[in-house]
Amino acid sequence: MMLTIPDVLTVGQLRQCREALARAAWHDGRQTAGHVAIRAKANLQLAQDDPLVARLGALILERLGANPRFLAAALPLKVLPPRFNCYTGGGVYGDHIDNAVFSVPGTSHRVRSDLSATLFFCDPDEYDGGELVIRDTYGTQRVKLPAGHLALYPGTSLHQVTPVTRGARYAAFFWVQSLVRGDSQRATLLELDESIQALAAERPDSPLLERLTGVYHNLLRHWADT
């Protein structure tokens, strides 16, 4: 299931991020690709030890930590610190599936990539191409979101970024280890959570609220993998 998390960043935060990324020291993205992915990857990326990566990454994680839709959809247990890339001049990343497990730089911790995330810093009319094409059990989806919006999708998905033939596409990307490993179980919990919220808004005194909330937590207790 692919979900959109809108307005992760404010207009002011987007402007500051864009200005910083435009001045950043970019490197060949193939330096971080595995032996298979390196044949499909042609983009630019910031070094993981670049202070800008830590600064912008902390901002993104702070915003997501206060975003109800992200928390409800991802049920995050661990989040790999965001990384940053740029596609321009024909930059492309062909079909690939992300690594199953990532090491957190500078630590002994590891994050299982239950969910992949891409946060867009550019509006669609600023560049040609650069679509995130996701193929999974729900079919093929072509994603090109407004600046400040985030695409969240299963880490098991085959996906690519189509060539950017005009302008530049800046984005942050990272992975989430969820409390609930299975995509279908997370989708069920999200639908139940949204139904509870809708019922609470329409009928705040309904006796069903307590029962449905109990069902939600019992399912989460059954499926949670901590």
Short mmCIF file of C-alpha atoms in Angstrom, two decimals:
data_model
loop_
_atom_site.label_atom_id
_atom_site.label_comp_id
_atom_site.label_asym_id
_atom_site.label_seq_id
_atom_site.Cartn_x
_atom_site.Cartn_y
_atom_site.Cartn_z
CA MET A 1 0.00 0.00 0.00
CA MET A 2 1.39 3.37 -1.06
CA LEU A 3 0.33 6.34 1.06
CA THR A 4 0.88 10.08 0.76
CA ILE A 5 1.70 12.08 3.87
CA PRO A 6 1.01 15.73 2.90
CA ASP A 7 2.68 18.88 4.20
CA VAL A 8 5.43 17.26 6.26
CA LEU A 9 7.37 20.53 6.04
CA THR A 10 6.09 24.09 6.19
CA VAL A 11 6.65 26.57 3.35
CA GLY A 12 9.41 28.26 5.34
CA GLN A 13 11.14 24.99 6.15
CA LEU A 14 10.98 23.94 2.51
CA ARG A 15 12.58 27.19 1.42
CA GLN A 16 15.42 26.78 3.92
CA CYS A 17 16.00 23.17 2.88
CA ARG A 18 16.00 24.01 -0.82
CA GLU A 19 18.50 26.83 -0.34
CA ALA A 20 20.79 24.56 1.67
CA LEU A 21 20.54 21.69 -0.83
CA ALA A 22 21.28 24.00 -3.77
CA ARG A 23 24.60 24.95 -2.12
CA ALA A 24 25.47 21.44 -0.91
CA ALA A 25 28.50 19.36 -1.86
CA TRP A 26 27.02 16.52 -3.92
CA HIS A 27 28.81 13.25 -4.71
CA ASP A 28 28.27 10.39 -7.14
CA GLY A 29 25.39 8.35 -5.72
CA ARG A 30 26.93 5.11 -6.95
CA GLN A 31 29.37 5.30 -4.02
CA THR A 32 26.59 4.03 -1.75
CA ALA A 33 25.09 1.45 -4.13
CA GLY A 34 25.49 -2.29 -3.74
CA HIS A 35 27.09 -4.49 -6.40
CA VAL A 36 23.75 -5.01 -8.16
CA ALA A 37 22.18 -1.55 -7.69
CA ILE A 38 25.31 0.23 -8.91
CA ARG A 39 24.44 -0.78 -12.48
CA ALA A 40 21.03 0.94 -12.24
CA LYS A 41 21.94 4.03 -10.23
CA ALA A 42 23.01 7.37 -11.74
CA ASN A 43 22.31 10.24 -9.37
CA LEU A 44 23.93 12.55 -6.83
CA GLN A 45 23.90 12.07 -3.08
CA LEU A 46 25.13 13.87 0.04
CA ALA A 47 27.81 12.15 2.10
CA GLN A 48 26.34 10.58 5.23
CA ASP A 49 28.83 12.46 7.43
CA ASP A 50 27.93 15.85 5.91
CA PRO A 51 26.67 18.10 8.77
CA LEU A 52 23.82 19.22 6.51
CA VAL A 53 22.49 15.64 6.42
CA ALA A 54 22.27 15.54 10.22
CA ARG A 55 20.65 18.99 10.42
CA LEU A 56 17.98 18.45 7.78
CA GLY A 57 17.42 14.86 8.87
CA ALA A 58 16.72 15.96 12.44
CA LEU A 59 14.17 18.48 11.15
CA ILE A 60 12.37 15.82 9.10
CA LEU A 61 12.26 13.33 11.97
CA GLU A 62 11.00 15.98 14.36
CA ARG A 63 8.17 16.87 11.98
CA LEU A 64 7.25 13.23 11.34
CA GLY A 65 7.25 12.50 15.07
CA ALA A 66 4.39 14.99 15.41
CA ASN A 67 2.52 13.87 12.28
CA PRO A 68 -0.54 11.75 13.23
CA ARG A 69 -0.99 10.22 9.77
CA PHE A 70 2.63 9.11 9.54
CA LEU A 71 2.53 7.62 13.04
CA ALA A 72 -0.76 5.81 12.35
CA ALA A 73 0.36 4.49 8.95
CA ALA A 74 3.95 3.53 9.74
CA LEU A 75 3.69 2.58 13.43
CA PRO A 76 7.43 3.31 13.59
CA LEU A 77 9.73 1.37 15.89
CA LYS A 78 12.99 2.59 14.32
CA VAL A 79 13.68 5.14 11.59
CA LEU A 80 16.95 5.25 9.66
CA PRO A 81 18.26 8.84 9.58
CA PRO A 82 17.21 10.46 6.27
CA ARG A 83 19.59 10.64 3.33
CA PHE A 84 19.43 13.11 0.46
CA ASN A 85 19.73 12.78 -3.31
CA CYS A 86 19.52 14.87 -6.45
CA TYR A 87 18.54 13.82 -9.96
CA THR A 88 19.46 16.11 -12.84
CA GLY A 89 20.91 15.95 -16.37
CA GLY A 90 19.33 12.57 -17.14
CA GLY A 91 19.87 11.17 -13.65
CA VAL A 92 18.00 7.91 -13.14
CA TYR A 93 17.70 4.93 -10.82
CA GLY A 94 16.47 1.80 -12.57
CA ASP A 95 14.30 -0.96 -11.13
CA HIS A 96 15.53 -2.21 -7.77
CA ILE A 97 14.39 -3.44 -4.37
CA ASP A 98 15.92 -1.79 -1.32
CA ASN A 99 18.17 -3.68 1.07
CA ALA A 100 16.31 -5.62 3.76
CA VAL A 101 18.45 -4.28 6.62
CA PHE A 102 20.46 -1.07 7.00
CA SER A 103 23.11 -0.18 9.57
CA VAL A 104 22.71 3.13 11.39
CA PRO A 105 25.94 5.08 10.68
CA GLY A 106 28.25 5.37 13.68
CA THR A 107 26.33 2.84 15.78
CA SER A 108 25.84 -0.91 16.14
CA HIS A 109 22.10 -0.56 15.49
CA ARG A 110 20.29 -1.95 12.47
CA VAL A 111 16.96 -1.04 10.89
CA ARG A 112 14.78 -3.50 8.95
CA SER A 113 13.29 -1.73 5.93
CA ASP A 114 9.61 -2.54 6.33
CA LEU A 115 8.72 0.80 4.73
CA SER A 116 10.51 3.05 2.26
CA ALA A 117 9.92 6.80 2.28
CA THR A 118 10.64 9.62 -0.17
CA LEU A 119 10.12 13.27 0.81
CA PHE A 120 9.93 15.62 -2.18
CA PHE A 121 11.56 19.07 -2.03
CA CYS A 122 10.53 20.21 -5.53
CA ASP A 123 7.13 20.78 -7.09
CA PRO A 124 6.27 18.62 -10.13
CA ASP A 125 6.43 21.52 -12.61
CA GLU A 126 10.05 22.30 -11.64
CA TYR A 127 11.45 19.27 -13.46
CA ASP A 128 10.58 16.79 -16.20
CA GLY A 129 10.69 13.08 -15.47
CA GLY A 130 11.78 11.97 -12.03
CA GLU A 131 8.68 9.93 -11.28
CA LEU A 132 8.91 7.38 -8.51
CA VAL A 133 7.42 4.25 -10.11
CA ILE A 134 6.35 1.65 -7.56
CA ARG A 135 5.34 -1.90 -8.50
CA ASP A 136 3.85 -4.19 -5.87
CA THR A 137 0.79 -6.34 -5.21
CA TYR A 138 -1.42 -3.25 -5.59
CA GLY A 139 -0.24 -2.65 -9.18
CA THR A 140 1.99 0.06 -10.64
CA GLN A 141 1.86 3.61 -9.30
CA ARG A 142 3.67 6.63 -10.71
CA VAL A 143 4.37 9.14 -7.96
CA LYS A 144 5.40 12.77 -8.37
CA LEU A 145 4.25 14.70 -5.31
CA PRO A 146 4.21 18.41 -4.42
CA ALA A 147 7.12 19.78 -2.41
CA GLY A 148 6.82 18.89 1.26
CA HIS A 149 4.78 15.73 0.64
CA LEU A 150 6.06 12.26 1.49
CA ALA A 151 5.48 8.92 -0.26
CA LEU A 152 5.40 5.91 2.07
CA TYR A 153 5.38 2.42 0.56
CA PRO A 154 6.40 -1.17 1.35
CA GLY A 155 10.14 -1.80 1.34
CA THR A 156 9.48 -5.03 -0.57
CA SER A 157 8.31 -3.08 -3.64
CA LEU A 158 10.18 -3.06 -6.93
CA HIS A 159 10.65 0.63 -7.79
CA GLN A 160 12.60 3.10 -9.88
CA VAL A 161 13.10 6.82 -10.51
CA THR A 162 12.64 7.77 -14.16
CA PRO A 163 15.25 10.01 -15.88
CA VAL A 164 15.15 13.72 -15.01
CA THR A 165 15.51 15.50 -18.35
CA ARG A 166 14.90 19.10 -17.20
CA GLY A 167 15.62 20.85 -13.92
CA ALA A 168 16.60 19.08 -10.73
CA ARG A 169 14.73 16.78 -8.37
CA TYR A 170 15.82 17.04 -4.72
CA ALA A 171 14.50 14.52 -2.21
CA ALA A 172 15.12 12.90 1.15
CA PHE A 173 14.81 9.14 1.43
CA PHE A 174 14.88 6.79 4.38
CA TRP A 175 13.50 3.54 5.79
CA VAL A 176 11.24 2.63 8.69
CA GLN A 177 11.15 -0.50 10.81
CA SER A 178 7.55 -0.78 11.91
CA LEU A 179 6.08 -2.27 15.05
CA VAL A 180 4.00 -4.35 12.61
CA ARG A 181 6.07 -6.07 9.95
CA GLY A 182 3.28 -7.04 7.50
CA ASP A 183 1.90 -4.48 5.05
CA SER A 184 -1.61 -5.97 5.08
CA GLN A 185 -1.75 -5.88 8.88
CA ARG A 186 -0.60 -2.23 8.93
CA ALA A 187 -3.25 -1.39 6.33
CA THR A 188 -5.94 -3.04 8.47
CA LEU A 189 -4.84 -1.14 11.57
CA LEU A 190 -4.77 2.16 9.68
CA GLU A 191 -8.28 1.61 8.30
CA LEU A 192 -9.55 0.73 11.77
CA ASP A 193 -7.81 3.75 13.31
CA GLU A 194 -9.30 6.11 10.71
CA SER A 195 -12.76 4.60 11.26
CA ILE A 196 -12.45 5.15 15.01
CA GLN A 197 -11.40 8.77 14.46
CA ALA A 198 -14.32 9.36 12.10
CA LEU A 199 -16.79 7.82 14.54
CA ALA A 200 -15.38 9.89 17.40
CA ALA A 201 -15.92 13.06 15.36
CA GLU A 202 -19.50 12.17 14.39
CA ARG A 203 -20.70 10.37 17.52
CA PRO A 204 -18.34 11.15 20.40
CA ASP A 205 -20.65 9.47 22.93
CA SER A 206 -21.02 6.22 20.98
CA PRO A 207 -20.47 3.11 23.14
CA LEU A 208 -18.83 1.53 20.09
CA LEU A 209 -15.77 3.75 20.48
CA GLU A 210 -14.46 1.91 23.51
CA ARG A 211 -15.08 -1.48 21.93
CA LEU A 212 -13.44 -0.59 18.61
CA THR A 213 -10.48 1.01 20.37
CA GLY A 214 -10.06 -2.20 22.33
CA VAL A 215 -10.13 -4.23 19.12
CA TYR A 216 -7.45 -1.95 17.64
CA HIS A 217 -5.12 -2.38 20.59
CA ASN A 218 -5.68 -6.12 20.81
CA LEU A 219 -4.79 -6.48 17.12
CA LEU A 220 -1.73 -4.28 17.60
CA ARG A 221 -0.74 -6.37 20.63
CA HIS A 222 -1.10 -9.54 18.55
CA TRP A 223 0.83 -8.28 15.53
CA ALA A 224 3.46 -6.06 17.17
CA ASP A 225 7.03 -7.21 16.68
CA THR A 226 9.27 -5.47 19.21
#
